[in-house]
Coordinates of C-alpha atoms in Angstrom, one line a residue:
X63 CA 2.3 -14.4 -8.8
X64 CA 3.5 -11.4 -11.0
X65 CA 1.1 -8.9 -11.4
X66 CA -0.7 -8.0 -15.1
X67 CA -0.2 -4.3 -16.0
X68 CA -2.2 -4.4 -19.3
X69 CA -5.8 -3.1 -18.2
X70 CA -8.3 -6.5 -18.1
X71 CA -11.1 -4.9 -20.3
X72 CA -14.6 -5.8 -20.2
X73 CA -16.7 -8.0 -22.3
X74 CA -19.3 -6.4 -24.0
X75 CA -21.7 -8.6 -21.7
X76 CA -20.3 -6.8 -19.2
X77 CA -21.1 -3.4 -20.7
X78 CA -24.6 -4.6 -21.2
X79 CA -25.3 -5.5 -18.1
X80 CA -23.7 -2.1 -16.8
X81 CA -25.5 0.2 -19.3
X82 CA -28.8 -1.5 -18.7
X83 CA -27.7 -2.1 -14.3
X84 CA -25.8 0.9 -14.3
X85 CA -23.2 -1.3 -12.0
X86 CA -20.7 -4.1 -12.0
X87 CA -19.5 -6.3 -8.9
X88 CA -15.7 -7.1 -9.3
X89 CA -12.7 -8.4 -7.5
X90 CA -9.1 -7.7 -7.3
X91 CA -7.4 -10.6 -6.3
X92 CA -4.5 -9.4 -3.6
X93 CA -3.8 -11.5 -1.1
X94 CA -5.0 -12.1 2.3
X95 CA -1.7 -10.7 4.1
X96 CA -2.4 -7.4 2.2
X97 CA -5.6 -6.8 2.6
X98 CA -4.8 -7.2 6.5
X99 CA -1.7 -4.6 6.1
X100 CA -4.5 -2.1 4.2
X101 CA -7.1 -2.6 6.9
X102 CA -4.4 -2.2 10.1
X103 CA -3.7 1.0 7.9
X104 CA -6.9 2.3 7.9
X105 CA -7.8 1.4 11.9
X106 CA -4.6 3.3 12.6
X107 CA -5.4 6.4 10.7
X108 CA -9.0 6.5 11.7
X109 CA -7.8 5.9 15.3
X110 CA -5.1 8.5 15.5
X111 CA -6.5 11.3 12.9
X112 CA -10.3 10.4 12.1
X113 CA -11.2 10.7 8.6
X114 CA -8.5 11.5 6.1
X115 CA -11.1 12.6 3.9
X116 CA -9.8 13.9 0.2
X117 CA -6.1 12.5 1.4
X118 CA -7.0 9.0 2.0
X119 CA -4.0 7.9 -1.0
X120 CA -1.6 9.4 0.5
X121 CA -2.3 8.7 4.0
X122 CA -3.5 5.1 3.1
X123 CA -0.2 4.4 0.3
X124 CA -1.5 0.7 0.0
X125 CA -4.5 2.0 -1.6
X126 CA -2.3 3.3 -4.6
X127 CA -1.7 -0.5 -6.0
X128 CA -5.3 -1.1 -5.5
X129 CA -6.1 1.5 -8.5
X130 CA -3.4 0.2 -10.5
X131 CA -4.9 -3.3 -10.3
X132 CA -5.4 -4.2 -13.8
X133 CA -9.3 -5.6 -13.0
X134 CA -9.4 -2.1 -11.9
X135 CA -7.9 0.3 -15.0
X136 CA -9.9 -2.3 -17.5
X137 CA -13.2 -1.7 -15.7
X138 CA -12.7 2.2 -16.1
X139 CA -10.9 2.3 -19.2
X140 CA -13.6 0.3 -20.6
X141 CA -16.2 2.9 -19.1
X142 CA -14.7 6.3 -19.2
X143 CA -11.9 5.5 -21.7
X144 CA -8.2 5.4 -21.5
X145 CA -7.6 8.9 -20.6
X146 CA -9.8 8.7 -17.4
X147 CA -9.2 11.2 -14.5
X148 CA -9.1 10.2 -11.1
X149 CA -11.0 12.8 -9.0
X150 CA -9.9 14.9 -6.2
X151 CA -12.8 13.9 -4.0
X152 CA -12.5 10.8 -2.3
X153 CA -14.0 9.2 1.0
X154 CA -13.3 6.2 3.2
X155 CA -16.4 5.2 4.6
X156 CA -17.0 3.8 8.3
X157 CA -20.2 1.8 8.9
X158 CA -20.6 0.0 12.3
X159 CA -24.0 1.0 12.6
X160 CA -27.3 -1.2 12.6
X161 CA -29.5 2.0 11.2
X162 CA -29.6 1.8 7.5
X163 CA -28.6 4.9 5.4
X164 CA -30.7 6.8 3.9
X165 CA -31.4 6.2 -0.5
X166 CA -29.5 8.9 -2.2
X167 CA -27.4 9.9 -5.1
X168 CA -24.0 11.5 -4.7
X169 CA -23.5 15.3 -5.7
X170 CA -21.7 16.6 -7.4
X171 CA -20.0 18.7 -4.6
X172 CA -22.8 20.8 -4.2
X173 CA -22.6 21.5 -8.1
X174 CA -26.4 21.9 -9.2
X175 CA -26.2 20.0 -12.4
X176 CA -28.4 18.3 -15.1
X177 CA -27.6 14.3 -14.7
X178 CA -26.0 12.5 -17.5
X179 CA -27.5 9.1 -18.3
X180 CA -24.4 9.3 -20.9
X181 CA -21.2 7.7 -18.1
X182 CA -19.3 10.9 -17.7
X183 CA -18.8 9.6 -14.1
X184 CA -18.1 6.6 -12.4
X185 CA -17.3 5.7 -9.2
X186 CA -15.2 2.7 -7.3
X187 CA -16.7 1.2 -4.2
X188 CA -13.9 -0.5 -2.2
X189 CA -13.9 -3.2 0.3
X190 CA -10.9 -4.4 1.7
X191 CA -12.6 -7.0 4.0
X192 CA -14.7 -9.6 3.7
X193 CA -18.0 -7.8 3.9
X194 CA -21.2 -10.6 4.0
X195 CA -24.4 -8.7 3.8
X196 CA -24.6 -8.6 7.6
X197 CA -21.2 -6.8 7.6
X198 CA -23.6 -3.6 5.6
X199 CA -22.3 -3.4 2.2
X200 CA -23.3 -0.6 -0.3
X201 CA -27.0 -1.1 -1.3
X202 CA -27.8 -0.4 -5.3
X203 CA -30.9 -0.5 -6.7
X204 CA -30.5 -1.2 -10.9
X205 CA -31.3 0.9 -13.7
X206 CA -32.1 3.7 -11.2
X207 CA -28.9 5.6 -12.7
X208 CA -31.0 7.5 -15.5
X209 CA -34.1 8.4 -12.8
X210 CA -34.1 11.7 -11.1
X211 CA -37.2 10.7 -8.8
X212 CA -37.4 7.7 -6.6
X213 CA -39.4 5.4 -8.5
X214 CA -39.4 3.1 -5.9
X215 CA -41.3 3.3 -2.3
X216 CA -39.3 2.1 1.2
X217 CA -40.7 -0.9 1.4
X218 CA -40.5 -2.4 -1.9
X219 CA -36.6 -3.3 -1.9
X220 CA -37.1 -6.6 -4.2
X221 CA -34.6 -5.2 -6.6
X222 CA -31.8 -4.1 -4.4
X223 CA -28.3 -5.6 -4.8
X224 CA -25.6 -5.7 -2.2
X225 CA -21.9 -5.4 -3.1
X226 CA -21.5 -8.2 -0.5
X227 CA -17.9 -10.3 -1.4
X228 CA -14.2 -11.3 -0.3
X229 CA -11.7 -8.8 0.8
X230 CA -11.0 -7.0 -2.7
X231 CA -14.4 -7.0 -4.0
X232 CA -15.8 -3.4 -5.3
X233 CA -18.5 -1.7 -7.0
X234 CA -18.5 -0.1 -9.9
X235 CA -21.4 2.1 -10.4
X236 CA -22.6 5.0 -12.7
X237 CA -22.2 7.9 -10.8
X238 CA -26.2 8.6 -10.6
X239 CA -27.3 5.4 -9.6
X240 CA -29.4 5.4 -6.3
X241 CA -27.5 3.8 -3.5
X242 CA -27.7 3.6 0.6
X243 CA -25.6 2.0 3.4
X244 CA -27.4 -1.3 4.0
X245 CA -27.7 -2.3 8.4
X246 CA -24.0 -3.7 9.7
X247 CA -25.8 -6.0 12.0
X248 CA -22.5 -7.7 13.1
X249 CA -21.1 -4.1 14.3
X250 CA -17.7 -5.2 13.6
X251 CA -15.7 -2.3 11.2
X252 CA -17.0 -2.5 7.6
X253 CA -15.0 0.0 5.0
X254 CA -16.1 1.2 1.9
X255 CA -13.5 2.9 0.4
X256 CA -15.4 5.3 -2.3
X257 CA -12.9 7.2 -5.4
X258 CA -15.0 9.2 -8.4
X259 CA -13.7 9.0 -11.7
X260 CA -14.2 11.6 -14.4
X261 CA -13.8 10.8 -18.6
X262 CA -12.2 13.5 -20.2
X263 CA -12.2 12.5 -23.9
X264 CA -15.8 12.0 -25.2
X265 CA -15.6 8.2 -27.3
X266 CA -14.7 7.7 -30.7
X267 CA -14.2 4.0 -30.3
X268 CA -14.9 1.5 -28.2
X269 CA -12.5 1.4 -25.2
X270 CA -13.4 -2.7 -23.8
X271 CA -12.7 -5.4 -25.5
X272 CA -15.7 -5.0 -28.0
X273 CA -16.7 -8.4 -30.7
X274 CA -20.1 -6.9 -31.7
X275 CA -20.7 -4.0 -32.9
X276 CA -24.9 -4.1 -32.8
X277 CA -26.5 -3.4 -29.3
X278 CA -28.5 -6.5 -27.6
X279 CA -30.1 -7.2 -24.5
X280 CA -27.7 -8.9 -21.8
X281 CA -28.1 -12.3 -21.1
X282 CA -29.2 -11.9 -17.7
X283 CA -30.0 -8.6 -15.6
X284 CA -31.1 -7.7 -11.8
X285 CA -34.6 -7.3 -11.5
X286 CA -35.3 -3.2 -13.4
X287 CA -38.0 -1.0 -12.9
X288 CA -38.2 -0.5 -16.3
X289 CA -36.8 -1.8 -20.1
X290 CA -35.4 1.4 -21.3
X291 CA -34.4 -0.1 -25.1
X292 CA -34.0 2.8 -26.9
X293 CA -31.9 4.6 -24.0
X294 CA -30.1 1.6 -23.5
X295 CA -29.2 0.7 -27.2
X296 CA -28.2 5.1 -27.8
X297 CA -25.6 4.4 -24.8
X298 CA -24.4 1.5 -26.6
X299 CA -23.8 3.9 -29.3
X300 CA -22.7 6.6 -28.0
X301 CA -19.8 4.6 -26.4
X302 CA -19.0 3.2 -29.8
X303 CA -18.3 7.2 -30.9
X304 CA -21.8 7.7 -32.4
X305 CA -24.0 10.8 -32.0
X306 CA -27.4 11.6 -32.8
X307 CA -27.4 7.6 -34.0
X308 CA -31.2 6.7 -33.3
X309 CA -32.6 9.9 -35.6
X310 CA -31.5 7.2 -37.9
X311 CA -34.8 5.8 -37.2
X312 CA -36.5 8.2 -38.0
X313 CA -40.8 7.8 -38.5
X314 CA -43.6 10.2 -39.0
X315 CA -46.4 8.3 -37.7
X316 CA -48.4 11.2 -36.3
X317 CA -50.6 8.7 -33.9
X318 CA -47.6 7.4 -32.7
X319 CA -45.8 10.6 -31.8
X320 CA -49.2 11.9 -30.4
X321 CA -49.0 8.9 -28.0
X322 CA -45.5 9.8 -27.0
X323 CA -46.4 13.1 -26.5
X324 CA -49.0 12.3 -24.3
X325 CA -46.7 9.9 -22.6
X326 CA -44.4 12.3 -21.8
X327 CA -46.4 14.0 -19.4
X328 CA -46.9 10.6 -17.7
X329 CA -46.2 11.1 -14.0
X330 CA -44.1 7.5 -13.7
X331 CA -40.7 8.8 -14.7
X332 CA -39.3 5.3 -16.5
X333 CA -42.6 6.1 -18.8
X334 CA -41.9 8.8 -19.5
X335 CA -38.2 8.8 -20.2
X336 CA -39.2 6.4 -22.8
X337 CA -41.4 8.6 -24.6
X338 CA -38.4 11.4 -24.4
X339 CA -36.0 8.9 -25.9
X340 CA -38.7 7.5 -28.9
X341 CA -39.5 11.3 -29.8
X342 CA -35.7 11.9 -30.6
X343 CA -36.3 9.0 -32.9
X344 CA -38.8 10.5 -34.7
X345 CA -37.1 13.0 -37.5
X346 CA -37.8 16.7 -37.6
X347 CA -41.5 16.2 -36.6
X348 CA -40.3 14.6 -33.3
X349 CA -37.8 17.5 -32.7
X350 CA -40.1 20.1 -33.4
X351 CA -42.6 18.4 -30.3
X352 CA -39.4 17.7 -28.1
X353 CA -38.2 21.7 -28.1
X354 CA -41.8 22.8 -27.7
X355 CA -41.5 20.5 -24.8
X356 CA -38.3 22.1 -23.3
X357 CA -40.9 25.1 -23.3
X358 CA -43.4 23.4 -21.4
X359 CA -44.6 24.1 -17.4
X360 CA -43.7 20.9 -16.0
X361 CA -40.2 21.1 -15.0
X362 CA -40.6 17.4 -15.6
X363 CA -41.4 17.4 -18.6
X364 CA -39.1 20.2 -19.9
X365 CA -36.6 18.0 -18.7
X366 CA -37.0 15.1 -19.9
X367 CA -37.5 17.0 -23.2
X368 CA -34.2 18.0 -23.0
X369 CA -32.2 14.4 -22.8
X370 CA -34.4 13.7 -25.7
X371 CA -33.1 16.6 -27.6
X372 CA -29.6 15.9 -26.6
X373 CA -29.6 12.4 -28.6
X374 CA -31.5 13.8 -31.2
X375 CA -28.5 15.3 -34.0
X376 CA -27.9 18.1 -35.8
X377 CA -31.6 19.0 -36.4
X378 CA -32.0 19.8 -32.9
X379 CA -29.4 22.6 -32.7
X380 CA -31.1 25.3 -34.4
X381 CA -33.8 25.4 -31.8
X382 CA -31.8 24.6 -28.9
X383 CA -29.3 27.8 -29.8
X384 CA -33.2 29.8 -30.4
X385 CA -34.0 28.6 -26.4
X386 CA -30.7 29.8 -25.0
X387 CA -32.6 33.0 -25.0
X388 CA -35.8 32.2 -22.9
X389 CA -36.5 33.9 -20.0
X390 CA -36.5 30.9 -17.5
X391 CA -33.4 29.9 -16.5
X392 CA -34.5 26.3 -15.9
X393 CA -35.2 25.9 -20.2
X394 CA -32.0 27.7 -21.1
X395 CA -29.7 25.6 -18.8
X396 CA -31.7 22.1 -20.1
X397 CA -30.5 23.5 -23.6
X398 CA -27.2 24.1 -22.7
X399 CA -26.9 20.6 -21.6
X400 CA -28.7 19.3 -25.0
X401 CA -26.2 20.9 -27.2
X402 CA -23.3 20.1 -25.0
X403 CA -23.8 16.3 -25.4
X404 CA -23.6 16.8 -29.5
X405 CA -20.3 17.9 -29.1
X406 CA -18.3 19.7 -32.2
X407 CA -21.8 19.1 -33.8
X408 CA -23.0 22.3 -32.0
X409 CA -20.0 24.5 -33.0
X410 CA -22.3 27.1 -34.3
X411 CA -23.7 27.7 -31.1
X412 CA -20.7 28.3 -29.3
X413 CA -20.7 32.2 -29.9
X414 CA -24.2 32.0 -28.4
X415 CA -22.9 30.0 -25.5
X416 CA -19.9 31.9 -24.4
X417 CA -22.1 34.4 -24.2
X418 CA -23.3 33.2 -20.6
X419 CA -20.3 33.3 -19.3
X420 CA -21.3 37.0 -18.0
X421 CA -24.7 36.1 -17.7
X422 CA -26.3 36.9 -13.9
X423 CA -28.1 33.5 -13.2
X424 CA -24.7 31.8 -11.1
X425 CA -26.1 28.4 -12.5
X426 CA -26.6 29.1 -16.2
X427 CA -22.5 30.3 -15.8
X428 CA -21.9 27.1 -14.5
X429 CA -23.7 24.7 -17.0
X430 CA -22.3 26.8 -19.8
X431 CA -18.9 26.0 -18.4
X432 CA -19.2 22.6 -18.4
X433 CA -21.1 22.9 -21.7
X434 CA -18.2 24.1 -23.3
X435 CA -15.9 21.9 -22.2
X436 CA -17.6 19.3 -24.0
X437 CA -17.8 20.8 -27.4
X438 CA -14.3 21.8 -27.3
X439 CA -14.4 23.7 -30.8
X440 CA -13.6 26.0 -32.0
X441 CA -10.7 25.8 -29.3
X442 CA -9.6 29.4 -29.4
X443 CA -13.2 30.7 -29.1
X444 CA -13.7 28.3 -26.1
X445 CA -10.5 28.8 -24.4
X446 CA -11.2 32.5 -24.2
X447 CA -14.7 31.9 -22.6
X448 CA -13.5 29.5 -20.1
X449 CA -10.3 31.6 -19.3
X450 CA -13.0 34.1 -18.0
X451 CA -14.8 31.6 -16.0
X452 CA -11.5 30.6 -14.2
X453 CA -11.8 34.4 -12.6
X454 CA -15.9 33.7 -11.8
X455 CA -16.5 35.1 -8.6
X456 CA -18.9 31.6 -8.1
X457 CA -16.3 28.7 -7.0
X458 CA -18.3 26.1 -8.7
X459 CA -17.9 28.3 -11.9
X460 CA -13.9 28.1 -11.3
X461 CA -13.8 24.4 -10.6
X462 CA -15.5 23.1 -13.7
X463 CA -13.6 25.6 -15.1
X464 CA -10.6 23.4 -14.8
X465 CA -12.3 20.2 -15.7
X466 CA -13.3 21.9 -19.1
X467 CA -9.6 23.1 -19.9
X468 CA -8.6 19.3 -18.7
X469 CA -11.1 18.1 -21.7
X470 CA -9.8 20.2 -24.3
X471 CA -5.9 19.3 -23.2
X472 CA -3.0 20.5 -25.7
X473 CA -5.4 23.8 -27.7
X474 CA -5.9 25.1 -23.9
X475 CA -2.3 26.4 -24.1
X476 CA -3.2 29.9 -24.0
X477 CA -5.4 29.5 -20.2
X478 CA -2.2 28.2 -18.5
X479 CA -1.3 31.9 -16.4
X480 CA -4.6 31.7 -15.9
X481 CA -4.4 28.1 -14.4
X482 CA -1.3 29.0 -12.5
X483 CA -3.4 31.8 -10.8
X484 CA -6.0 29.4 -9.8
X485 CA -3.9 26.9 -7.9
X486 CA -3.7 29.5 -5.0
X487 CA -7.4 29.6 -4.8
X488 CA -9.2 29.5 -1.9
X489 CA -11.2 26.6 -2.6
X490 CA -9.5 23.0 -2.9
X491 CA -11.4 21.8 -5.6
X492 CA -10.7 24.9 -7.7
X493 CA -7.5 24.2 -7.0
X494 CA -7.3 20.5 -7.9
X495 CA -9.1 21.5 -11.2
X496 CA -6.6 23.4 -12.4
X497 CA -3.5 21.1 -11.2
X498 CA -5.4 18.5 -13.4
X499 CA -6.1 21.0 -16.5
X500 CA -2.0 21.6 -16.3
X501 CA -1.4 17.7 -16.3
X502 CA -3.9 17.3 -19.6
X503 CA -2.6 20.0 -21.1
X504 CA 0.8 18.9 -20.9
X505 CA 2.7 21.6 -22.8
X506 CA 6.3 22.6 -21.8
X507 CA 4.0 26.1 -19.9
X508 CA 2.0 23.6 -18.6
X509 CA 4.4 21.0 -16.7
X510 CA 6.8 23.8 -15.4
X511 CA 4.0 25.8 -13.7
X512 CA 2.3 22.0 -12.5
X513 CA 5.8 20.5 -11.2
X514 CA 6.2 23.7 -9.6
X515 CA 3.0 23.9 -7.5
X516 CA 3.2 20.2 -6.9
X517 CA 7.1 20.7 -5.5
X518 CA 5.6 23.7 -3.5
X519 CA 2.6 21.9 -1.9
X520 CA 4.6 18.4 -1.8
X521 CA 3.0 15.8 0.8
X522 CA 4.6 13.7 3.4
X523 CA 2.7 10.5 4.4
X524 CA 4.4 9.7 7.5
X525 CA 3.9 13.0 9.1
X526 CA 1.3 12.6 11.3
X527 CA 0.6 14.4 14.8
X528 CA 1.6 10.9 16.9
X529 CA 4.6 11.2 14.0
X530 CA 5.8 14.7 13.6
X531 CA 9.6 14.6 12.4
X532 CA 11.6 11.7 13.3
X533 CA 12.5 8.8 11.3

């Protein structure tokens, strides 16, 4: 059959059910014959060379149709919208083993960062074989996305899913969702081939194919921890091109806040993230708690505090800009990452937060660089601080860097020598960074210096050691 190219968007079922699961289970549909070509591919490779690690596409050039697959560029487009990046990073993962993996979340390549229950980051989980659950698909336990602890013990696995399905089945999951390597009790080869995704334009719109405009619950959901409705319904909003939406609902009941207050310091995380959340709906009064909560003793409860504050509007920003100045790093970089999520709302504390750039603490430079990537005005201003972090002595500093300038696209103009400096950086993902800054940027400066380093570091998929020159 001839192949769609127009993205197959999701429903806005589907987005429920991946807001509130943080995961969907899809399926290409390619046939038999070329899932066998893709898997001989990938014995070969893994044979010869072992694991091809970050070049997996171009080692592996059947995978390349797989992410043009229109089931495929709906499901992200629909997530991270249109203007998605594909990340540098990218595994292919080998599981003959009986021993389950251990329950984790992905890093952020050893980027110490403040989670986003907001989908900044996705990932695609590929299998191109059949993969029963005996085969060990990728375990997922839902709603566990938006938790920093595990909530859940060992032994009490009632909720986890398994991406079992046909050759051409995949996963996609928010990129903090807790996951493991489930027992491949047949030991025949299982792949999972696993590719991060990045969005690089904050929404404005809905990007699936959206009917209703009002959040509900889905229809049907995997078994939660937790019902997380005012989280779930701000994502909902926030993906429609809202900010600060639920201060709409704003209340004043003092008992009420007291009780969220007191919930807040609850010890059962999905308890209190719901308090967080329902203080941000809660006007000035529930700011005012929510900051002096950022200040609090319990890193847990500081932050917590601090996703509250970043749905909470334009009332939050004076005293987030106030705590940029505490003396413990842990509140100042929580408020760095509440003002980055209300965007060109927190323009006025952009001369506050380029500031950091110089500032000693390694990790406050680096979540100030991300930070102001995200509010992206005023453009000049920012440009100039993140020009300076592309020289940071600290690699991580460098590398997000690049995916701040990639955000701001066409106004980072001005960075591009700088960029062209940085593609002969040491480190590969600073390097990547700024290849991707070039492409998103996309001035005349731009493509010359990008076409040049990509000419100058060009690839070769057939060379291989078993395959050195000839044919």
């Amino acid at each position: 059959m001839e192949r769609q190219s127009k993205p197959l968007l999701l429903t806005d079922e589907e987005m429920r059910k991946f807001i509130t699961e943080g995961f969907l289970i899809l399926k290409t549909d390619f046939s038999k014959g070329f899932h066998e070509k893709l898997n001989d591919q990938l014995l070969n490779v893994y044979e010869e060379e072992g694991n091809p690690g970050n070049n997996l596409l171009p080692r592996v050039t059947e995978l390349q149709r797989v992410f043009e697959h229109p089931v495929i560029t709906g499901a992200l487009t629909s997530v991270l919208g249109p203007d998605y990046m594909l990340h540098a990073h990218r595994h292919g993962h080998y599981n003959a083993s009986e021993v389950a993996g251990e329950w984790h979340k992905d890093s952020y390549w050893g980027y110490n960062r403040m989670r986003n229950h907001h989908p900044w980051w996705a990932m695609i989980m590929y299998f191109p074989q059949d993969t029963p659950a005996e085969l060990g698909p990728t375990g997922i336990l839902p709603g566990t996305q938006n938790y920093d602890s595990r909530v859940f013990e060992a032994d009490e696995l009632d909720q986890e899913v398994k991406a079992c399905g046909e050759a051409g089945t995949f996963a996609l999951i928010h990129y903090d969702i807790w996951h493991r390597a489930t027992p491949n009790t047949l030991g025949n080869p299982r792949f999972m081939l696993k590719f991060e995704f990045m969005r690089t334009q904050a929404p404005t719109k809905p990007s699936w194919n959206n009917a209703e405009s009002e959040w509900k619950l889905p229809e049907s959901t995997s078994p939660l921890f937790a019902q997380h409705e005012v989280m779930w319904e701000e994502t909902w909003n926030w993906l429609t091109g809202k900010i600060g939406s639920m201060s709409e609902k704003a209340t004043n009941d003092s008992n009420f806040i007291e009780n969220k207050l007191n919930a807040l310091e609850d010890d059962y995380e999905p308890v209190a993230l719901n308090a967080a959340y329902e203080l941000a709906c809660c006007g000035k009064y529930g700011v005012q708690n929510l900051l002096s909560a950022l200040h609090h003793e319990k890193a847990n409860v500081s932050r917590l505090a601090a996703y509250g504050l970043s749905i909470a509007g334009k009332d939050a920003i004076p005293g987030l800009i106030i705590a940029l100045n505490s003396s413990r790093t842990s509140t100042v970089i929580r408020a760095i990452f509440a003002l980055s999520e209300h965007r060109h709302l927190a323009a006025e504390a952009v001369p506050a937060l380029t500031q950091l750039v110089e500032h000693p603490s390694v990790i406050i430079r680096r979540s100030v660089t991300e930070a102001l990537g995200m509010i992206a005005t005023p453009a000049n201003e920012i440009v100039a601080g993140l020009t300076k972090c592309l020289q940071d002595p600290d690699a991580q500093t460098r590398f997000m860097a690049g995916l701040s300038l990639a955000r701001i696209g066409a106004p980072a103009d001005s960075a591009v020598p700088q960029l062209e400096v940085a593609l002969q950086d040491e480190n590969r993902y600073v390097r990547a960074h700024a290849a991707e800054a070039l492409r998103y940027i996309g001035t005349e400066q731009a493509n010359k210096a990008l076409i040049t380093f990509l000419f100058n570091s060009r690839w070769c998929p057939t060379t291989t050691p078993a395959n050195t020159f000839y044919p």
